[in-house]
Amino acid sequence: SDRQTIGTMGSKRTRCPLRTARIKAAIISNKKLSIFLSALLLSILYQANTTLNSSPSNKRRFGVGGRDASGELASALRRRDDGRAAVVIVRVIGLNGDQSRKDYNPHSDVKYLVQVKSHDYPIHEFRGAVCLLGGNANKYDATPLDTLKRELNEELNNLSWINDIDEAKVIDHSSLQLTQQPMYNSTIVPLSPSTIRYLGVSLHSQTAELIHKSRPYSFLCALFEITLRADQLPPSVLYPRGVNVQEGQLALLSEDQLIWHAKYAWGYEFTVRRYFGRNTTNICEGTSVEDVDESVWNETVWTPLKRRL
């Protein structure tokens, strides 16, 4: 009986290491499966991210230096001294204040919708710089207003009020260019939303060194101003979740932020300075801006010419 007991104990002792070995093998197998599944998931995520980033439309939308963004810029720079652009100063009212209060100050309740250039914008000096909404004309744009509406539809995702803009609704205040008066003038700027003003045209010039080209570049820039309510903006502006405009990010800035803190692309610091009648803190070297006489402007063909470098 002692031998039987010993034999039984021995078999138990023999089975224990086998059971332990099976458990270890199962654990190792599960670990290998987990590693394989993790690697597979990472591979899928990488491929999805690569596909997303390689899409031209997404590169334009998320500002990652996409081919379309830099391509449009290259196309504009080929025009050398014959560029065309239409931009707009977007005034947004009713964001903070209670207009029924007796001490309500409409001037302090205004913010300005601008674009902040992406971290990899093709021109290094303009990265992180403020740019007005709008952009370059293409060969299908017959007028500055055509350019502005097309660009706003691209940047703000086809909002209904953009397509309602027509020449009959534009108030011509370009005569302010001939005065020392700020273009922003509370006596002539009504608070009614969707008010559109034309503020004149200017010539913006950039040196070859600034844009990293063999030749300098200049463009005629038609300036507009529009007043909007907060509810006329895309939700992504009021509740930002990151970059949502081609080549940059939308931002709502106050007048003081534009004057004291912002740096600018394409010479728009001079536009902002002229608009508010206040000197901006930051000026980009290599840019200059001058007003264009309306008599010359009226004879100018808007549709840009095709030129090669």
PDB file of C-alpha atoms in Angstrom:
ATOM      1  CA  SER A   1       0.000   0.000   0.000  1.00  0.00           C
ATOM      2  CA  ASP A   2       2.908   2.333   0.691  1.00  0.00           C
ATOM      3  CA  ARG A   3       4.229   1.730  -2.802  1.00  0.00           C
ATOM      4  CA  GLN A   4       0.797   2.392  -4.249  1.00  0.00           C
ATOM      5  CA  THR A   5       0.595   5.628  -2.315  1.00  0.00           C
ATOM      6  CA  ILE A   6       4.037   6.633  -3.417  1.00  0.00           C
ATOM      7  CA  GLY A   7       3.174   5.711  -6.992  1.00  0.00           C
ATOM      8  CA  THR A   8       0.003   7.755  -6.848  1.00  0.00           C
ATOM      9  CA  MET A   9       1.892  10.729  -5.405  1.00  0.00           C
ATOM     10  CA  GLY A  10       4.476  10.340  -8.096  1.00  0.00           C
ATOM     11  CA  SER A  11       1.869  10.449 -10.833  1.00  0.00           C
ATOM     12  CA  LYS A  12       0.391  13.566  -9.275  1.00  0.00           C
ATOM     13  CA  ARG A  13       3.802  15.133  -9.170  1.00  0.00           C
ATOM     14  CA  THR A  14       4.308  14.183 -12.798  1.00  0.00           C
ATOM     15  CA  ARG A  15       0.972  15.649 -13.893  1.00  0.00           C
ATOM     16  CA  CYS A  16       1.534  19.029 -12.168  1.00  0.00           C
ATOM     17  CA  PRO A  17       4.479  20.125 -14.355  1.00  0.00           C
ATOM     18  CA  LEU A  18       2.532  19.031 -17.447  1.00  0.00           C
ATOM     19  CA  ARG A  19      -0.479  21.127 -16.448  1.00  0.00           C
ATOM     20  CA  THR A  20       1.782  24.084 -15.732  1.00  0.00           C
ATOM     21  CA  ALA A  21       3.456  23.673 -19.106  1.00  0.00           C
ATOM     22  CA  ARG A  22       0.062  23.623 -20.860  1.00  0.00           C
ATOM     23  CA  ILE A  23      -1.013  26.782 -19.033  1.00  0.00           C
ATOM     24  CA  LYS A  24       2.242  28.519 -19.969  1.00  0.00           C
ATOM     25  CA  ALA A  25       1.841  27.436 -23.588  1.00  0.00           C
ATOM     26  CA  ALA A  26      -1.725  28.811 -23.629  1.00  0.00           C
ATOM     27  CA  ILE A  27      -0.554  32.104 -22.152  1.00  0.00           C
ATOM     28  CA  ILE A  28       2.246  32.391 -24.682  1.00  0.00           C
ATOM     29  CA  SER A  29      -0.152  31.525 -27.489  1.00  0.00           C
ATOM     30  CA  ASN A  30      -2.591  34.188 -26.292  1.00  0.00           C
ATOM     31  CA  LYS A  31       0.216  36.712 -26.052  1.00  0.00           C
ATOM     32  CA  LYS A  32       1.277  35.946 -29.605  1.00  0.00           C
ATOM     33  CA  LEU A  33      -2.318  36.317 -30.754  1.00  0.00           C
ATOM     34  CA  SER A  34      -2.596  39.642 -28.900  1.00  0.00           C
ATOM     35  CA  ILE A  35       0.628  40.894 -30.432  1.00  0.00           C
ATOM     36  CA  PHE A  36      -0.543  39.817 -33.882  1.00  0.00           C
ATOM     37  CA  LEU A  37      -3.929  41.520 -33.470  1.00  0.00           C
ATOM     38  CA  SER A  38      -2.287  44.691 -32.128  1.00  0.00           C
ATOM     39  CA  ALA A  39       0.098  44.786 -35.074  1.00  0.00           C
ATOM     40  CA  LEU A  40      -2.791  44.216 -37.469  1.00  0.00           C
ATOM     41  CA  LEU A  41      -4.805  47.046 -35.882  1.00  0.00           C
ATOM     42  CA  LEU A  42      -1.846  49.421 -36.030  1.00  0.00           C
ATOM     43  CA  SER A  43      -1.317  48.523 -39.683  1.00  0.00           C
ATOM     44  CA  ILE A  44      -4.982  49.236 -40.482  1.00  0.00           C
ATOM     45  CA  LEU A  45      -4.861  52.569 -38.629  1.00  0.00           C
ATOM     46  CA  TYR A  46      -1.654  53.543 -40.403  1.00  0.00           C
ATOM     47  CA  GLN A  47      -3.110  52.737 -43.824  1.00  0.00           C
ATOM     48  CA  ALA A  48      -6.284  54.675 -43.022  1.00  0.00           C
ATOM     49  CA  ASN A  49      -4.300  57.668 -41.814  1.00  0.00           C
ATOM     50  CA  THR A  50      -2.061  57.548 -44.889  1.00  0.00           C
ATOM     51  CA  THR A  51      -5.076  57.417 -47.185  1.00  0.00           C
ATOM     52  CA  LEU A  52      -6.704  60.325 -45.340  1.00  0.00           C
ATOM     53  CA  ASN A  53      -3.613  62.494 -45.460  1.00  0.00           C
ATOM     54  CA  SER A  54      -2.867  61.668 -49.083  1.00  0.00           C
ATOM     55  CA  SER A  55      -6.303  62.801 -50.269  1.00  0.00           C
ATOM     56  CA  PRO A  56      -5.941  66.230 -51.946  1.00  0.00           C
ATOM     57  CA  SER A  57      -9.323  67.359 -50.627  1.00  0.00           C
ATOM     58  CA  ASN A  58      -8.383  66.432 -47.067  1.00  0.00           C
ATOM     59  CA  LYS A  59      -4.991  68.079 -47.379  1.00  0.00           C
ATOM     60  CA  ARG A  60      -6.721  71.258 -48.476  1.00  0.00           C
ATOM     61  CA  ARG A  61      -9.278  70.933 -45.699  1.00  0.00           C
ATOM     62  CA  PHE A  62      -6.965  70.111 -42.838  1.00  0.00           C
ATOM     63  CA  GLY A  63      -4.055  72.325 -43.813  1.00  0.00           C
ATOM     64  CA  VAL A  64      -1.296  69.758 -44.025  1.00  0.00           C
ATOM     65  CA  GLY A  65       0.500  71.283 -46.982  1.00  0.00           C
ATOM     66  CA  GLY A  66      -1.460  69.362 -49.579  1.00  0.00           C
ATOM     67  CA  ARG A  67      -0.676  69.373 -53.264  1.00  0.00           C
ATOM     68  CA  ASP A  68      -3.783  71.423 -54.044  1.00  0.00           C
ATOM     69  CA  ALA A  69      -2.902  74.118 -51.502  1.00  0.00           C
ATOM     70  CA  SER A  70       0.654  74.582 -52.701  1.00  0.00           C
ATOM     71  CA  GLY A  71      -0.480  74.138 -56.289  1.00  0.00           C
ATOM     72  CA  GLU A  72      -2.872  77.056 -56.047  1.00  0.00           C
ATOM     73  CA  LEU A  73      -0.140  79.175 -54.524  1.00  0.00           C
ATOM     74  CA  ALA A  74       2.335  78.197 -57.264  1.00  0.00           C
ATOM     75  CA  SER A  75      -0.262  79.045 -59.898  1.00  0.00           C
ATOM     76  CA  ALA A  76      -0.786  82.481 -58.356  1.00  0.00           C
ATOM     77  CA  LEU A  77       2.937  83.188 -58.095  1.00  0.00           C
ATOM     78  CA  ARG A  78       3.395  82.463 -61.806  1.00  0.00           C
ATOM     79  CA  ARG A  79       1.490  85.666 -62.504  1.00  0.00           C
ATOM     80  CA  ARG A  80       4.385  87.665 -61.046  1.00  0.00           C
ATOM     81  CA  ASP A  81       3.043  91.208 -61.212  1.00  0.00           C
ATOM     82  CA  ASP A  82      -0.396  90.335 -62.557  1.00  0.00           C
ATOM     83  CA  GLY A  83      -2.061  88.595 -59.622  1.00  0.00           C
ATOM     84  CA  ARG A  84      -5.657  89.161 -58.578  1.00  0.00           C
ATOM     85  CA  ALA A  85      -7.291  88.544 -55.212  1.00  0.00           C
ATOM     86  CA  ALA A  86     -10.516  89.424 -53.426  1.00  0.00           C
ATOM     87  CA  VAL A  87     -10.655  89.322 -49.629  1.00  0.00           C
ATOM     88  CA  VAL A  88     -13.156  90.278 -46.968  1.00  0.00           C
ATOM     89  CA  ILE A  89     -13.037  91.586 -43.424  1.00  0.00           C
ATOM     90  CA  VAL A  90     -15.750  89.561 -41.682  1.00  0.00           C
ATOM     91  CA  ARG A  91     -17.330  91.400 -38.731  1.00  0.00           C
ATOM     92  CA  VAL A  92     -19.281  89.100 -36.407  1.00  0.00           C
ATOM     93  CA  ILE A  93     -21.759  90.699 -34.015  1.00  0.00           C
ATOM     94  CA  GLY A  94     -23.861  89.436 -31.130  1.00  0.00           C
ATOM     95  CA  LEU A  95     -21.334  86.989 -29.711  1.00  0.00           C
ATOM     96  CA  ASN A  96     -21.191  88.228 -26.139  1.00  0.00           C
ATOM     97  CA  GLY A  97     -23.294  91.247 -25.321  1.00  0.00           C
ATOM     98  CA  ASP A  98     -26.950  91.650 -24.418  1.00  0.00           C
ATOM     99  CA  GLN A  99     -28.150  94.252 -26.906  1.00  0.00           C
ATOM    100  CA  SER A 100     -31.142  95.125 -24.726  1.00  0.00           C
ATOM    101  CA  ARG A 101     -28.905  96.551 -21.995  1.00  0.00           C
ATOM    102  CA  LYS A 102     -28.644 100.326 -21.771  1.00  0.00           C
ATOM    103  CA  ASP A 103     -24.851 100.204 -21.502  1.00  0.00           C
ATOM    104  CA  TYR A 104     -24.500  97.858 -24.486  1.00  0.00           C
ATOM    105  CA  ASN A 105     -21.534  98.898 -26.632  1.00  0.00           C
ATOM    106  CA  PRO A 106     -21.764  97.398 -30.146  1.00  0.00           C
ATOM    107  CA  HIS A 107     -18.121  98.181 -30.863  1.00  0.00           C
ATOM    108  CA  SER A 108     -16.901  95.945 -28.033  1.00  0.00           C
ATOM    109  CA  ASP A 109     -19.202  93.138 -29.147  1.00  0.00           C
ATOM    110  CA  VAL A 110     -17.562  92.747 -32.561  1.00  0.00           C
ATOM    111  CA  LYS A 111     -15.054  90.048 -33.456  1.00  0.00           C
ATOM    112  CA  TYR A 112     -13.393  89.335 -36.769  1.00  0.00           C
ATOM    113  CA  LEU A 113     -13.303  86.008 -38.573  1.00  0.00           C
ATOM    114  CA  VAL A 114      -9.864  85.356 -40.054  1.00  0.00           C
ATOM    115  CA  GLN A 115      -7.671  82.475 -41.130  1.00  0.00           C
ATOM    116  CA  VAL A 116      -4.470  81.538 -39.300  1.00  0.00           C
ATOM    117  CA  LYS A 117      -2.035  79.891 -41.708  1.00  0.00           C
ATOM    118  CA  SER A 118      -1.042  76.287 -41.020  1.00  0.00           C
ATOM    119  CA  HIS A 119       2.260  75.220 -39.500  1.00  0.00           C
ATOM    120  CA  ASP A 120       3.466  73.870 -42.851  1.00  0.00           C
ATOM    121  CA  TYR A 121       2.249  76.611 -45.183  1.00  0.00           C
ATOM    122  CA  PRO A 122       4.593  76.674 -48.217  1.00  0.00           C
ATOM    123  CA  ILE A 123       5.962  80.147 -47.395  1.00  0.00           C
ATOM    124  CA  HIS A 124       7.771  79.749 -44.088  1.00  0.00           C
ATOM    125  CA  GLU A 125       7.448  83.398 -43.025  1.00  0.00           C
ATOM    126  CA  PHE A 126       3.647  83.200 -43.261  1.00  0.00           C
ATOM    127  CA  ARG A 127       3.219  80.167 -41.012  1.00  0.00           C
ATOM    128  CA  GLY A 128       0.981  81.023 -38.076  1.00  0.00           C
ATOM    129  CA  ALA A 129       0.155  84.377 -39.675  1.00  0.00           C
ATOM    130  CA  VAL A 130      -3.297  85.925 -39.988  1.00  0.00           C
ATOM    131  CA  CYS A 131      -4.847  86.079 -43.434  1.00  0.00           C
ATOM    132  CA  LEU A 132      -8.168  87.582 -44.471  1.00  0.00           C
ATOM    133  CA  LEU A 133     -10.784  85.241 -45.908  1.00  0.00           C
ATOM    134  CA  GLY A 134     -10.940  85.146 -49.689  1.00  0.00           C
ATOM    135  CA  GLY A 135      -8.204  84.370 -52.165  1.00  0.00           C
ATOM    136  CA  ASN A 136      -6.845  84.386 -55.669  1.00  0.00           C
ATOM    137  CA  ALA A 137      -8.897  84.741 -58.813  1.00  0.00           C
ATOM    138  CA  ASN A 138      -9.024  81.964 -61.344  1.00  0.00           C
ATOM    139  CA  LYS A 139      -9.647  82.118 -65.068  1.00  0.00           C
ATOM    140  CA  TYR A 140     -13.396  81.674 -64.640  1.00  0.00           C
ATOM    141  CA  ASP A 141     -13.871  84.680 -62.335  1.00  0.00           C
ATOM    142  CA  ALA A 142     -15.193  87.678 -64.252  1.00  0.00           C
ATOM    143  CA  THR A 143     -15.317  90.063 -61.262  1.00  0.00           C
ATOM    144  CA  PRO A 144     -13.847  90.399 -57.759  1.00  0.00           C
ATOM    145  CA  LEU A 145     -17.246  89.439 -56.352  1.00  0.00           C
ATOM    146  CA  ASP A 146     -17.118  86.161 -58.303  1.00  0.00           C
ATOM    147  CA  THR A 147     -13.742  85.424 -56.752  1.00  0.00           C
ATOM    148  CA  LEU A 148     -14.908  86.313 -53.258  1.00  0.00           C
ATOM    149  CA  LYS A 149     -18.041  84.166 -53.406  1.00  0.00           C
ATOM    150  CA  ARG A 150     -16.164  81.162 -54.780  1.00  0.00           C
ATOM    151  CA  GLU A 151     -13.465  81.411 -52.140  1.00  0.00           C
ATOM    152  CA  LEU A 152     -15.963  81.884 -49.281  1.00  0.00           C
ATOM    153  CA  ASN A 153     -17.918  78.843 -50.441  1.00  0.00           C
ATOM    154  CA  GLU A 154     -14.700  76.805 -50.327  1.00  0.00           C
ATOM    155  CA  GLU A 155     -13.619  78.117 -46.945  1.00  0.00           C
ATOM    156  CA  LEU A 156     -16.984  78.193 -45.154  1.00  0.00           C
ATOM    157  CA  ASN A 157     -18.577  75.159 -46.800  1.00  0.00           C
ATOM    158  CA  ASN A 158     -21.291  76.729 -48.969  1.00  0.00           C
ATOM    159  CA  LEU A 159     -23.302  78.742 -46.463  1.00  0.00           C
ATOM    160  CA  SER A 160     -26.609  80.020 -47.830  1.00  0.00           C
ATOM    161  CA  TRP A 161     -25.895  83.732 -47.349  1.00  0.00           C
ATOM    162  CA  ILE A 162     -22.782  83.557 -49.570  1.00  0.00           C
ATOM    163  CA  ASN A 163     -24.755  82.762 -52.704  1.00  0.00           C
ATOM    164  CA  ASP A 164     -27.169  85.591 -51.885  1.00  0.00           C
ATOM    165  CA  ILE A 165     -24.384  88.150 -52.357  1.00  0.00           C
ATOM    166  CA  ASP A 166     -24.803  90.198 -55.529  1.00  0.00           C
ATOM    167  CA  GLU A 167     -23.580  93.548 -56.774  1.00  0.00           C
ATOM    168  CA  ALA A 168     -26.882  95.258 -56.005  1.00  0.00           C
ATOM    169  CA  LYS A 169     -26.373  94.567 -52.291  1.00  0.00           C
ATOM    170  CA  VAL A 170     -22.831  95.942 -52.138  1.00  0.00           C
ATOM    171  CA  ILE A 171     -22.391  99.441 -50.666  1.00  0.00           C
ATOM    172  CA  ASP A 172     -19.532 101.325 -52.322  1.00  0.00           C
ATOM    173  CA  HIS A 173     -17.367 103.006 -49.679  1.00  0.00           C
ATOM    174  CA  SER A 174     -14.164 102.980 -51.732  1.00  0.00           C
ATOM    175  CA  SER A 175     -14.015 106.788 -51.438  1.00  0.00           C
ATOM    176  CA  LEU A 176     -12.673 106.282 -47.907  1.00  0.00           C
ATOM    177  CA  GLN A 177      -9.341 105.394 -49.489  1.00  0.00           C
ATOM    178  CA  LEU A 178      -8.946 109.028 -50.501  1.00  0.00           C
ATOM    179  CA  THR A 179      -9.294 110.252 -46.918  1.00  0.00           C
ATOM    180  CA  GLN A 180      -7.394 109.809 -43.680  1.00  0.00           C
ATOM    181  CA  GLN A 181     -10.531 108.384 -42.149  1.00  0.00           C
ATOM    182  CA  PRO A 182     -10.454 104.758 -40.939  1.00  0.00           C
ATOM    183  CA  MET A 183     -12.382 102.385 -43.144  1.00  0.00           C
ATOM    184  CA  TYR A 184     -14.049 101.114 -40.022  1.00  0.00           C
ATOM    185  CA  ASN A 185     -16.420 103.957 -39.205  1.00  0.00           C
ATOM    186  CA  SER A 186     -19.290 103.463 -36.788  1.00  0.00           C
ATOM    187  CA  THR A 187     -21.285 106.276 -38.354  1.00  0.00           C
ATOM    188  CA  ILE A 188     -21.537 104.502 -41.709  1.00  0.00           C
ATOM    189  CA  VAL A 189     -21.279 100.838 -40.700  1.00  0.00           C
ATOM    190  CA  PRO A 190     -24.798  99.622 -39.918  1.00  0.00           C
ATOM    191  CA  LEU A 191     -25.226  96.741 -37.504  1.00  0.00           C
ATOM    192  CA  SER A 192     -27.729  94.936 -39.710  1.00  0.00           C
ATOM    193  CA  PRO A 193     -26.364  91.485 -40.596  1.00  0.00           C
ATOM    194  CA  SER A 194     -25.286  90.626 -44.129  1.00  0.00           C
ATOM    195  CA  THR A 195     -24.341  94.250 -44.840  1.00  0.00           C
ATOM    196  CA  ILE A 196     -21.613  94.215 -47.497  1.00  0.00           C
ATOM    197  CA  ARG A 197     -19.278  97.093 -48.219  1.00  0.00           C
ATOM    198  CA  TYR A 198     -16.687  97.537 -50.939  1.00  0.00           C
ATOM    199  CA  LEU A 199     -13.662  99.371 -49.533  1.00  0.00           C
ATOM    200  CA  GLY A 200     -11.464  99.747 -52.601  1.00  0.00           C
ATOM    201  CA  VAL A 201      -8.421  98.081 -54.098  1.00  0.00           C
ATOM    202  CA  SER A 202      -4.743  98.012 -53.214  1.00  0.00           C
ATOM    203  CA  LEU A 203      -1.537  96.642 -54.718  1.00  0.00           C
ATOM    204  CA  HIS A 204       0.254  94.098 -52.500  1.00  0.00           C
ATOM    205  CA  SER A 205       3.910  93.380 -53.299  1.00  0.00           C
ATOM    206  CA  GLN A 206       6.263  90.706 -51.961  1.00  0.00           C
ATOM    207  CA  THR A 207       9.986  90.497 -52.548  1.00  0.00           C
ATOM    208  CA  ALA A 208      11.550  87.479 -54.218  1.00  0.00           C
ATOM    209  CA  GLU A 209      13.455  86.723 -50.991  1.00  0.00           C
ATOM    210  CA  LEU A 210      10.245  86.576 -48.957  1.00  0.00           C
ATOM    211  CA  ILE A 211       8.467  84.119 -51.234  1.00  0.00           C
ATOM    212  CA  HIS A 212      11.653  82.173 -52.101  1.00  0.00           C
ATOM    213  CA  LYS A 213      11.341  82.743 -55.837  1.00  0.00           C
ATOM    214  CA  SER A 214      13.610  84.258 -58.473  1.00  0.00           C
ATOM    215  CA  ARG A 215      11.143  87.069 -59.140  1.00  0.00           C
ATOM    216  CA  PRO A 216       8.978  89.224 -56.839  1.00  0.00           C
ATOM    217  CA  TYR A 217       5.212  88.835 -56.804  1.00  0.00           C
ATOM    218  CA  SER A 218       2.438  91.407 -56.603  1.00  0.00           C
ATOM    219  CA  PHE A 219      -1.324  91.258 -56.823  1.00  0.00           C
ATOM    220  CA  LEU A 220      -4.263  93.614 -56.979  1.00  0.00           C
ATOM    221  CA  CYS A 221      -6.492  93.052 -53.963  1.00  0.00           C
ATOM    222  CA  ALA A 222     -10.163  94.054 -53.845  1.00  0.00           C
ATOM    223  CA  LEU A 223     -11.273  94.561 -50.242  1.00  0.00           C
ATOM    224  CA  PHE A 224     -14.791  93.968 -48.958  1.00  0.00           C
ATOM    225  CA  GLU A 225     -16.377  94.003 -45.512  1.00  0.00           C
ATOM    226  CA  ILE A 226     -19.370  91.990 -44.391  1.00  0.00           C
ATOM    227  CA  THR A 227     -21.300  92.040 -41.121  1.00  0.00           C
ATOM    228  CA  LEU A 228     -22.692  88.717 -39.876  1.00  0.00           C
ATOM    229  CA  ARG A 229     -24.603  87.359 -36.924  1.00  0.00           C
ATOM    230  CA  ALA A 230     -23.051  84.556 -34.896  1.00  0.00           C
ATOM    231  CA  ASP A 231     -25.686  82.105 -36.134  1.00  0.00           C
ATOM    232  CA  GLN A 232     -24.569  82.711 -39.734  1.00  0.00           C
ATOM    233  CA  LEU A 233     -21.184  81.143 -39.011  1.00  0.00           C
ATOM    234  CA  PRO A 234     -20.302  77.456 -39.397  1.00  0.00           C
ATOM    235  CA  PRO A 235     -20.652  75.530 -36.100  1.00  0.00           C
ATOM    236  CA  SER A 236     -16.937  74.672 -36.333  1.00  0.00           C
ATOM    237  CA  VAL A 237     -16.119  78.362 -35.788  1.00  0.00           C
ATOM    238  CA  LEU A 238     -18.209  78.698 -32.637  1.00  0.00           C
ATOM    239  CA  TYR A 239     -17.175  75.244 -31.362  1.00  0.00           C
ATOM    240  CA  PRO A 240     -13.708  74.708 -32.842  1.00  0.00           C
ATOM    241  CA  ARG A 241     -12.301  71.200 -33.093  1.00  0.00           C
ATOM    242  CA  GLY A 242      -9.071  71.971 -34.888  1.00  0.00           C
ATOM    243  CA  VAL A 243      -8.061  73.048 -38.352  1.00  0.00           C
ATOM    244  CA  ASN A 244     -11.013  73.268 -40.706  1.00  0.00           C
ATOM    245  CA  VAL A 245     -10.020  75.540 -43.580  1.00  0.00           C
ATOM    246  CA  GLN A 246      -7.643  74.768 -46.413  1.00  0.00           C
ATOM    247  CA  GLU A 247      -4.138  76.001 -45.574  1.00  0.00           C
ATOM    248  CA  GLY A 248      -5.098  77.080 -42.053  1.00  0.00           C
ATOM    249  CA  GLN A 249      -7.554  77.433 -39.217  1.00  0.00           C
ATOM    250  CA  LEU A 250     -10.516  79.742 -38.696  1.00  0.00           C
ATOM    251  CA  ALA A 251     -10.340  82.052 -35.694  1.00  0.00           C
ATOM    252  CA  LEU A 252     -12.439  84.824 -34.168  1.00  0.00           C
ATOM    253  CA  LEU A 253     -10.197  87.663 -32.974  1.00  0.00           C
ATOM    254  CA  SER A 254     -10.899  91.005 -31.354  1.00  0.00           C
ATOM    255  CA  GLU A 255      -9.682  94.327 -32.714  1.00  0.00           C
ATOM    256  CA  ASP A 256      -6.962  94.506 -30.046  1.00  0.00           C
ATOM    257  CA  GLN A 257      -5.759  91.006 -30.886  1.00  0.00           C
ATOM    258  CA  LEU A 258      -5.477  91.986 -34.541  1.00  0.00           C
ATOM    259  CA  ILE A 259      -3.625  95.179 -33.699  1.00  0.00           C
ATOM    260  CA  TRP A 260      -1.335  94.108 -30.878  1.00  0.00           C
ATOM    261  CA  HIS A 261      -0.677  90.401 -31.240  1.00  0.00           C
ATOM    262  CA  ALA A 262      -1.265  89.090 -34.754  1.00  0.00           C
ATOM    263  CA  LYS A 263       1.363  88.756 -37.446  1.00  0.00           C
ATOM    264  CA  TYR A 264       0.170  88.787 -41.042  1.00  0.00           C
ATOM    265  CA  ALA A 265       0.583  87.145 -44.423  1.00  0.00           C
ATOM    266  CA  TRP A 266       0.558  88.897 -47.808  1.00  0.00           C
ATOM    267  CA  GLY A 267       0.746  92.419 -46.397  1.00  0.00           C
ATOM    268  CA  TYR A 268      -2.624  92.358 -44.666  1.00  0.00           C
ATOM    269  CA  GLU A 269      -1.158  94.141 -41.660  1.00  0.00           C
ATOM    270  CA  PHE A 270      -1.331  97.283 -43.812  1.00  0.00           C
ATOM    271  CA  THR A 271      -4.966  96.522 -44.649  1.00  0.00           C
ATOM    272  CA  VAL A 272      -5.833  96.079 -40.970  1.00  0.00           C
ATOM    273  CA  ARG A 273      -3.921  99.241 -40.074  1.00  0.00           C
ATOM    274  CA  ARG A 274      -5.804 101.230 -42.699  1.00  0.00           C
ATOM    275  CA  TYR A 275      -9.131  99.698 -41.722  1.00  0.00           C
ATOM    276  CA  PHE A 276      -8.947 100.538 -38.017  1.00  0.00           C
ATOM    277  CA  GLY A 277      -6.785 103.650 -38.286  1.00  0.00           C
ATOM    278  CA  ARG A 278      -4.350 102.099 -35.774  1.00  0.00           C
ATOM    279  CA  ASN A 279      -0.762 100.918 -36.201  1.00  0.00           C
ATOM    280  CA  THR A 280      -0.234  97.172 -36.007  1.00  0.00           C
ATOM    281  CA  THR A 281       2.594  95.861 -33.833  1.00  0.00           C
ATOM    282  CA  ASN A 282       3.955  93.305 -36.289  1.00  0.00           C
ATOM    283  CA  ILE A 283       5.092  94.025 -39.842  1.00  0.00           C
ATOM    284  CA  CYS A 284       6.489  91.347 -42.141  1.00  0.00           C
ATOM    285  CA  GLU A 285       9.670  92.403 -43.910  1.00  0.00           C
ATOM    286  CA  GLY A 286       9.482  92.115 -47.661  1.00  0.00           C
ATOM    287  CA  THR A 287       5.852  93.195 -48.063  1.00  0.00           C
ATOM    288  CA  SER A 288       4.439  96.553 -49.103  1.00  0.00           C
ATOM    289  CA  VAL A 289       0.981  97.838 -49.970  1.00  0.00           C
ATOM    290  CA  GLU A 290      -0.237 100.890 -51.846  1.00  0.00           C
ATOM    291  CA  ASP A 291      -3.680 102.131 -52.838  1.00  0.00           C
ATOM    292  CA  VAL A 292      -4.753 101.923 -56.456  1.00  0.00           C
ATOM    293  CA  ASP A 293      -6.615 104.788 -58.086  1.00  0.00           C
ATOM    294  CA  GLU A 294     -10.183 103.791 -58.917  1.00  0.00           C
ATOM    295  CA  SER A 295      -9.927 105.268 -62.424  1.00  0.00           C
ATOM    296  CA  VAL A 296      -7.101 102.826 -63.193  1.00  0.00           C
ATOM    297  CA  TRP A 297      -8.877 100.032 -61.376  1.00  0.00           C
ATOM    298  CA  ASN A 298     -12.039 100.402 -63.455  1.00  0.00           C
ATOM    299  CA  GLU A 299     -10.016  99.721 -66.615  1.00  0.00           C
ATOM    300  CA  THR A 300      -8.334  96.632 -65.183  1.00  0.00           C
ATOM    301  CA  VAL A 301      -9.214  93.207 -66.558  1.00  0.00           C
ATOM    302  CA  TRP A 302      -9.994  90.998 -63.575  1.00  0.00           C
ATOM    303  CA  THR A 303      -9.497  87.561 -65.110  1.00  0.00           C
ATOM    304  CA  PRO A 304      -5.843  86.715 -64.455  1.00  0.00           C
ATOM    305  CA  LEU A 305      -3.495  86.005 -67.333  1.00  0.00           C
ATOM    306  CA  LYS A 306      -1.726  82.667 -67.630  1.00  0.00           C
ATOM    307  CA  ARG A 307       2.021  83.083 -67.295  1.00  0.00           C
ATOM    308  CA  ARG A 308       4.970  80.793 -66.755  1.00  0.00           C
ATOM    309  CA  LEU A 309       7.897  81.441 -64.467  1.00  0.00           C
TER     310      LEU A 309
END
